[in-house]
PDB file of C-alpha atoms in Angstrom:
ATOM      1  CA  UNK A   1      47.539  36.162  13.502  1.00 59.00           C
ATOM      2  CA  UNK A   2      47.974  33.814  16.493  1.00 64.00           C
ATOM      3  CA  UNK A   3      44.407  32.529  15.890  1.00 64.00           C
ATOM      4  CA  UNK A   4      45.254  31.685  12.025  1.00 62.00           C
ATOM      5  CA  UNK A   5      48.361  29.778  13.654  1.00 65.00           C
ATOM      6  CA  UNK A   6      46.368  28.249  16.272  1.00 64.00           C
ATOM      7  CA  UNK A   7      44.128  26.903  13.799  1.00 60.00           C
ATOM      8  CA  UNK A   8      46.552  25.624  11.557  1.00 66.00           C
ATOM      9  CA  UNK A   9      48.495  23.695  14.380  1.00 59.00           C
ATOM     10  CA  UNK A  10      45.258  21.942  15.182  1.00 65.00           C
ATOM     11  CA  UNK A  11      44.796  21.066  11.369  1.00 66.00           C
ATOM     12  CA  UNK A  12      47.743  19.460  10.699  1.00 56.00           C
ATOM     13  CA  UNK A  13      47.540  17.743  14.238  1.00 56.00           C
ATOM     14  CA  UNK A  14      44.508  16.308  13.189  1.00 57.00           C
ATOM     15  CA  UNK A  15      45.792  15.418   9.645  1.00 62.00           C
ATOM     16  CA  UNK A  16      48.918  13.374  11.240  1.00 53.00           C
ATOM     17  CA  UNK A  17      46.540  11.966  13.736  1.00 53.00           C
ATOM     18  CA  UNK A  18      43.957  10.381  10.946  1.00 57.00           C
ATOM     19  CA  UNK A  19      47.545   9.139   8.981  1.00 54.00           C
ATOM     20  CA  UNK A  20      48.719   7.656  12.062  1.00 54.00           C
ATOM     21  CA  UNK A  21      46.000   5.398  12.684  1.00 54.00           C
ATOM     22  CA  UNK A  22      45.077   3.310   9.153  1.00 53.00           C
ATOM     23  CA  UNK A  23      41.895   1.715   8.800  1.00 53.00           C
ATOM     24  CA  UNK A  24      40.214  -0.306   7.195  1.00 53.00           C
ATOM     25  CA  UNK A  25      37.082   1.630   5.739  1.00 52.00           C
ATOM     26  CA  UNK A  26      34.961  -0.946   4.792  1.00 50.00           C
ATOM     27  CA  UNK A  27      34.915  -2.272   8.135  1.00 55.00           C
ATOM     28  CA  UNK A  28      32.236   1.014   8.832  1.00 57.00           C
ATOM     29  CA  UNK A  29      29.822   0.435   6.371  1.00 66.00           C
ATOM     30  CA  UNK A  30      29.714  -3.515   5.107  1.00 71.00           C
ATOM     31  CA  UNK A  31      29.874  -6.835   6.780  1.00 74.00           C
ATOM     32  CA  UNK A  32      29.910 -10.193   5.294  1.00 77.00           C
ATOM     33  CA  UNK A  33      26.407 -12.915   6.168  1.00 70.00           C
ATOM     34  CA  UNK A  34      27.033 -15.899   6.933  1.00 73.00           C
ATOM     35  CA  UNK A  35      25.519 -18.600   5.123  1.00 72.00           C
ATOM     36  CA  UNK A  36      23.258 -19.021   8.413  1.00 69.00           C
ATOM     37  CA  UNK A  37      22.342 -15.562   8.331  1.00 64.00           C
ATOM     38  CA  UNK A  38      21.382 -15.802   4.767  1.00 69.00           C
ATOM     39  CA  UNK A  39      18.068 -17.764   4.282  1.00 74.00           C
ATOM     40  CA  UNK A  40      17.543 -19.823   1.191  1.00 84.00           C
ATOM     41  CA  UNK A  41      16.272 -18.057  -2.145  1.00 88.00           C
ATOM     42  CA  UNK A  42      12.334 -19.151  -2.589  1.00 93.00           C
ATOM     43  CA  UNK A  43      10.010 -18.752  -5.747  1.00 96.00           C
ATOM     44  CA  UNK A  44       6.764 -17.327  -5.187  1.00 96.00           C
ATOM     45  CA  UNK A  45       3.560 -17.151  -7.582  1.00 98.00           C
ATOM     46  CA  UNK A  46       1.068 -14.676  -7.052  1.00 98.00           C
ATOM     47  CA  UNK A  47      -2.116 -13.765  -8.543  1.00 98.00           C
ATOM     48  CA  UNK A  48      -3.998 -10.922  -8.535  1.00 98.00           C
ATOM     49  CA  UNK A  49      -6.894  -8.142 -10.573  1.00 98.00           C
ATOM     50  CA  UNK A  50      -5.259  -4.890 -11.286  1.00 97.00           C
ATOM     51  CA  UNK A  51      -8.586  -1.569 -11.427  1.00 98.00           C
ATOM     52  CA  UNK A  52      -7.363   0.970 -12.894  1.00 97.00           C
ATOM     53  CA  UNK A  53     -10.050   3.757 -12.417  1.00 97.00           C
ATOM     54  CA  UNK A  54      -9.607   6.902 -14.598  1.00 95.00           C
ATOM     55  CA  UNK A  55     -13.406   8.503 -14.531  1.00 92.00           C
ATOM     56  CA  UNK A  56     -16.451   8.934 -12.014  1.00 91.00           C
ATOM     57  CA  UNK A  57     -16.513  10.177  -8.454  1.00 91.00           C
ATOM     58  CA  UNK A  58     -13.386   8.073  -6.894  1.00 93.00           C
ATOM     59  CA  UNK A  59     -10.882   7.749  -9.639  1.00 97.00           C
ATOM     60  CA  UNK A  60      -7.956   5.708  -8.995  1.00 97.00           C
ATOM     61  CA  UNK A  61      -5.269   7.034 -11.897  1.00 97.00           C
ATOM     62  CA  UNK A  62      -5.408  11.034 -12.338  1.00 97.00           C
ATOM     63  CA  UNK A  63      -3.329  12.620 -15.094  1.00 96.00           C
ATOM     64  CA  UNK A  64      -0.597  15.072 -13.625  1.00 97.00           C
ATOM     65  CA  UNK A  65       1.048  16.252 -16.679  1.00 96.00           C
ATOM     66  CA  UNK A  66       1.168  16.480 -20.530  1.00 95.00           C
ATOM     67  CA  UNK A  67       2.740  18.126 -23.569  1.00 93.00           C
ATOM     68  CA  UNK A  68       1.020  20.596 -25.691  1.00 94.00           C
ATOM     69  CA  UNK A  69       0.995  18.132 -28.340  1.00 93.00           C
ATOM     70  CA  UNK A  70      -0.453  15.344 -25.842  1.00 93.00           C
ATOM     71  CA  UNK A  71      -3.578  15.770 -27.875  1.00 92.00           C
ATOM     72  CA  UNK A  72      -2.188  15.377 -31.681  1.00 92.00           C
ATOM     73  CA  UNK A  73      -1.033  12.120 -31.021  1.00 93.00           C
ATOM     74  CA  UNK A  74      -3.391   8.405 -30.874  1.00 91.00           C
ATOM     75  CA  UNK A  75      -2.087   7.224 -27.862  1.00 92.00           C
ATOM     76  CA  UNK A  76      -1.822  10.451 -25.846  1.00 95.00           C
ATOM     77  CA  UNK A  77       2.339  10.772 -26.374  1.00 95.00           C
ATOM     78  CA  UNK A  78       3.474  12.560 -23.183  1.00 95.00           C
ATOM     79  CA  UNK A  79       0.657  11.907 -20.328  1.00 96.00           C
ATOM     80  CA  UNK A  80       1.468  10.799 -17.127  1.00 97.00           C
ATOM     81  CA  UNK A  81      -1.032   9.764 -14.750  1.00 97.00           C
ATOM     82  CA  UNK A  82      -0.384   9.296 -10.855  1.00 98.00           C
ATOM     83  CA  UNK A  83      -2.203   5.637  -9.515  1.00 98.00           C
ATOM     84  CA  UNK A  84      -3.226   4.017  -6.626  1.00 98.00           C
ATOM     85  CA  UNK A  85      -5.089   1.051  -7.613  1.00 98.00           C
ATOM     86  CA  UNK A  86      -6.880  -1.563  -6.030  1.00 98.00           C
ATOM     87  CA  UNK A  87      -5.441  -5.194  -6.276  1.00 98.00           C
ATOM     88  CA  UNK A  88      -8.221  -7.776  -6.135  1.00 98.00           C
ATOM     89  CA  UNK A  89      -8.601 -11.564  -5.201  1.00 98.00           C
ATOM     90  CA  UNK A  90     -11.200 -12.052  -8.358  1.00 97.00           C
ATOM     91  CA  UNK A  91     -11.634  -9.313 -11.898  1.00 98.00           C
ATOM     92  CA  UNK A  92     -14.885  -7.437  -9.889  1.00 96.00           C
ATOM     93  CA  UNK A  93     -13.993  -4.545  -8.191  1.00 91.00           C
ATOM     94  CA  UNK A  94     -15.761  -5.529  -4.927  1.00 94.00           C
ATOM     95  CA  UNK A  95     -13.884  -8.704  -5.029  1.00 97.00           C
ATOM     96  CA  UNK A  96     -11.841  -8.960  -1.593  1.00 97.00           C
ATOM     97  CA  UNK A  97      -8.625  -5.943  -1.677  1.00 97.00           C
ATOM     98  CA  UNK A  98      -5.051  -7.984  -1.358  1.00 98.00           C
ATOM     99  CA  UNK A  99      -3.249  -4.196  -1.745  1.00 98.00           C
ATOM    100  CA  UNK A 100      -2.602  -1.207  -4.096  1.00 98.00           C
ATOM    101  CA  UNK A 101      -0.841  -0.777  -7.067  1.00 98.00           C
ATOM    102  CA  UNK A 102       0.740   2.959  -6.262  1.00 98.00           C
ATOM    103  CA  UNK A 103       3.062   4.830  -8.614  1.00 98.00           C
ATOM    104  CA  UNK A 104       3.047   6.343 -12.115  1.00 98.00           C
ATOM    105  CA  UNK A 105       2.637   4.903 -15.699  1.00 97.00           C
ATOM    106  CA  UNK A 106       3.173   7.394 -18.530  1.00 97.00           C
ATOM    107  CA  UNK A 107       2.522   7.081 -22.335  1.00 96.00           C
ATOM    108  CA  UNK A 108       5.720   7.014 -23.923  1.00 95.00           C
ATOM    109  CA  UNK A 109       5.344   5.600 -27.624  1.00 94.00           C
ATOM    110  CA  UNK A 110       4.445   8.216 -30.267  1.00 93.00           C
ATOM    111  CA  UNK A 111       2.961   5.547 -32.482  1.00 89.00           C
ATOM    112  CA  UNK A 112       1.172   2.303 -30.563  1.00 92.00           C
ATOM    113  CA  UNK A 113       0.182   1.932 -26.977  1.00 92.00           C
ATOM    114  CA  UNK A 114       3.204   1.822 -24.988  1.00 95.00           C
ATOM    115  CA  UNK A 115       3.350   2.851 -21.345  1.00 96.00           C
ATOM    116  CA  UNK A 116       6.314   3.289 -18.978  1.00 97.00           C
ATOM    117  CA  UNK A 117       4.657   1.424 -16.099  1.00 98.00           C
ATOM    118  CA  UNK A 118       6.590   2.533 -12.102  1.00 98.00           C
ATOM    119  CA  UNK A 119       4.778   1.263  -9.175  1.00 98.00           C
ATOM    120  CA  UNK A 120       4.672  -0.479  -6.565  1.00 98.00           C
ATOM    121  CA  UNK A 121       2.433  -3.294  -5.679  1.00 98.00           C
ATOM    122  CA  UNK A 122       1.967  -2.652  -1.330  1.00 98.00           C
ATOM    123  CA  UNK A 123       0.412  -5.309   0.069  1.00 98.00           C
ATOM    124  CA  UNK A 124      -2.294  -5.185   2.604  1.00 98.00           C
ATOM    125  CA  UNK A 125      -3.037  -8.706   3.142  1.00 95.00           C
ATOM    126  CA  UNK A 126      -2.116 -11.761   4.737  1.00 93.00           C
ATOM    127  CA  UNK A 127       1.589 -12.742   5.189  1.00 94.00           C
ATOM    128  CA  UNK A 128       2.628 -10.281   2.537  1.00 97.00           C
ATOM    129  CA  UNK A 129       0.875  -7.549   4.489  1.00 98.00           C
ATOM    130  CA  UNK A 130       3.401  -4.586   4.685  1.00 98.00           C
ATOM    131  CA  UNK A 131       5.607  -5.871   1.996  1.00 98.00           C
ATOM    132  CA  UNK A 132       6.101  -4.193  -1.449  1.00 98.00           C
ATOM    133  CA  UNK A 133       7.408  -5.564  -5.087  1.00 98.00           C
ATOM    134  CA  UNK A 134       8.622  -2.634  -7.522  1.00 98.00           C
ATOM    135  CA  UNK A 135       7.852  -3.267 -11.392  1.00 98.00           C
ATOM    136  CA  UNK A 136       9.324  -1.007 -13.888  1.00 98.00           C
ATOM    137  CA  UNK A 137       8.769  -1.496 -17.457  1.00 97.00           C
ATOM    138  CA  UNK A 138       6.676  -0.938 -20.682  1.00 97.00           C
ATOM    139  CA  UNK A 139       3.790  -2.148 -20.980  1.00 97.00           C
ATOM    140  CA  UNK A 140       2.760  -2.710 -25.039  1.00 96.00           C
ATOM    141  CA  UNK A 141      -1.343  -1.979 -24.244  1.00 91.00           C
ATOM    142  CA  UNK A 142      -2.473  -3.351 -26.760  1.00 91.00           C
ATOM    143  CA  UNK A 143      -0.916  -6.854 -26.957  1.00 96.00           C
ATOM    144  CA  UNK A 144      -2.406  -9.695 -25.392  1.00 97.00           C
ATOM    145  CA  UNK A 145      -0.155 -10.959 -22.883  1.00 97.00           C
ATOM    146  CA  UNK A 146       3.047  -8.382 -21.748  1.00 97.00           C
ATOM    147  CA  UNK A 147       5.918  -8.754 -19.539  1.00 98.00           C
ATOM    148  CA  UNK A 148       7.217  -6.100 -17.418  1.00 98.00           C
ATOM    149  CA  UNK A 149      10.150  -6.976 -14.603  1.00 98.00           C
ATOM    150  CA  UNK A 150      10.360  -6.992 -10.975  1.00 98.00           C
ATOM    151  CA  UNK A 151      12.957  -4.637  -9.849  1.00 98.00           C
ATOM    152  CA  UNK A 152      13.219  -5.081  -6.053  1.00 97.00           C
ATOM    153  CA  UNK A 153      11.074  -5.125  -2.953  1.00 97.00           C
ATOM    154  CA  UNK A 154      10.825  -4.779   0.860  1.00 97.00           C
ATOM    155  CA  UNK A 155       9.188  -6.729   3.868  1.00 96.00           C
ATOM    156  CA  UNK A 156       8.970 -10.673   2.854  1.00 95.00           C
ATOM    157  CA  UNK A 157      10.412  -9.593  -0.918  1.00 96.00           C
ATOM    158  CA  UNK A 158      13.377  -7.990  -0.007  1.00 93.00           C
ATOM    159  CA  UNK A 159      15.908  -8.810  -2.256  1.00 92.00           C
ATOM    160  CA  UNK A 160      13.024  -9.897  -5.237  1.00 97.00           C
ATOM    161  CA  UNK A 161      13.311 -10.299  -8.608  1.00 97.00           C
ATOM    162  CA  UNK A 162      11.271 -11.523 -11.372  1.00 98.00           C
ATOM    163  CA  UNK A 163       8.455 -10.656 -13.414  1.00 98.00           C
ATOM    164  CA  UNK A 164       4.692  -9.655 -14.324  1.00 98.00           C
ATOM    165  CA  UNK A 165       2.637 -11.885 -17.293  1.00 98.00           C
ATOM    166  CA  UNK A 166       0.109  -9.289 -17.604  1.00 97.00           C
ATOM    167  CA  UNK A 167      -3.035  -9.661 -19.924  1.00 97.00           C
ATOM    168  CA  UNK A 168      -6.040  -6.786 -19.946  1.00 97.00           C
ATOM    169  CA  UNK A 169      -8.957  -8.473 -18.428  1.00 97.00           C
ATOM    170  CA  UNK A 170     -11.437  -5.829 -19.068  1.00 97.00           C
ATOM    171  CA  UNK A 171     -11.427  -2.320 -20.929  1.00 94.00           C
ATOM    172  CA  UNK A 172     -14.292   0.237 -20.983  1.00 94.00           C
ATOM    173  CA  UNK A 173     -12.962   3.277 -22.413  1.00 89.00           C
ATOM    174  CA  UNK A 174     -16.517   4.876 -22.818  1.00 92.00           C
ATOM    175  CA  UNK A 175     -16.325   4.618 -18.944  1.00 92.00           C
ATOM    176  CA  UNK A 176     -12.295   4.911 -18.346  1.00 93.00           C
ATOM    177  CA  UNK A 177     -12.259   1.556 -16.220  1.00 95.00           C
ATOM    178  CA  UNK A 178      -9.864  -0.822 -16.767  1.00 96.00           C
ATOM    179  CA  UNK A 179      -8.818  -4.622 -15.394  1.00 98.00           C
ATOM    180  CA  UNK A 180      -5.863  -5.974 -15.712  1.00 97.00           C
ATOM    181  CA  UNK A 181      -5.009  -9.542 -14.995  1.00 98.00           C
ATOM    182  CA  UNK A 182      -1.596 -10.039 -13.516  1.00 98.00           C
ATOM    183  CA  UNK A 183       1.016 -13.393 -12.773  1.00 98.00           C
ATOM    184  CA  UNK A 184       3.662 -12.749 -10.806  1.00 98.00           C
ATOM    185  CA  UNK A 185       6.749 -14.700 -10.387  1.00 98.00           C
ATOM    186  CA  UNK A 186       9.225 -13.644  -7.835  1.00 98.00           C
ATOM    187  CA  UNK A 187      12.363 -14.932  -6.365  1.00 95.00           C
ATOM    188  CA  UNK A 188      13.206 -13.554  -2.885  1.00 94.00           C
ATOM    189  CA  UNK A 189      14.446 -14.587   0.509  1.00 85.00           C
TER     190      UNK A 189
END
């Protein structure tokens, strides 16, 4: 009994002590920049080949899951395939490697060629080396020039925004080997 009182005491001591002392809570977890600490907002263009390898010894996009009825449908409604693809200077794969295209696309469109593209384009390269932009977006296949948006970033694109003009460079589906051309206009600071 005179621990349960004990206890209590040192509860309510430490309740009137924490309503005793007001504070201003945002002070803990945000500050204000100042204009000095905040650089000025810059576009950048970037251009870059997109392999997206799904067949042969070193495949770059592996499925991870489907639906029973994955099969039943023309576009493969429900699979989701797991990437880390190569981002080239030039469309050949041995072209020089600016980074990786790592994340997930999955086919999401009963009826046409629609993908739910979520990656990340890491780059390995030059002054962008370390940094990442985020795209998340559908991707219409099938058309010949898509847009998908930039989300966010890290490194030298923290803060991005934007978006991808993506057209399909090259398709072999006999081979599962695909190139994808991609413009990409970012703001960032």
């Amino acid at each position: 009994m005179a621990k349960a009182k004990t206890f209590s005491l040192i509860i309510l001591l430490l309740s009137l002590l924490a309503i005793s002392f007001p504070t201003n809570s945002q002070e803990f977890y945000s500050t204000k920049l100042s204009k000095r600490e905040m650089r000025r907002e810059q576009l950048t263009r970037l251009h870059f080949y997109f392999h997206d390898v799904l067949y042969g010894r070193h495949p770059t996009a592996v499925v991870v899951a489907q639906a029973a009825t994955t099969a039943s449908y023309p576009f493969k409604f429900g699979e989701t395939l797991i990437i880390d693809d190569r981002l080239t200077v030039g469309p050949n794969l041995s072209s020089r490697v600016v980074g990786r295209a790592q994340g997930m696309y999955a086919s999401t469109d009963m009826g046409d060629a629609g993908l739910l593209m979520v990656f990340n384009f890491f780059f390995t390269e030059g002054r962008f080396n370390g940094s990442t932009l985020t795209v998340v977006g559908r991707n219409a296949v099938l058309s010949a020039v898509r847009e998908m948006p930039i989300v966010g970033g890290s490194g030298v694109f923290r803060f991005a925004r934007g978006y991808t003009r993506t057209r399909t460079h090259l398709l072999d589906l006999k081979r599962g080997y695909a190139v994808e051309e991609y413009h990409v206009y970012v703001f960032h600071y």
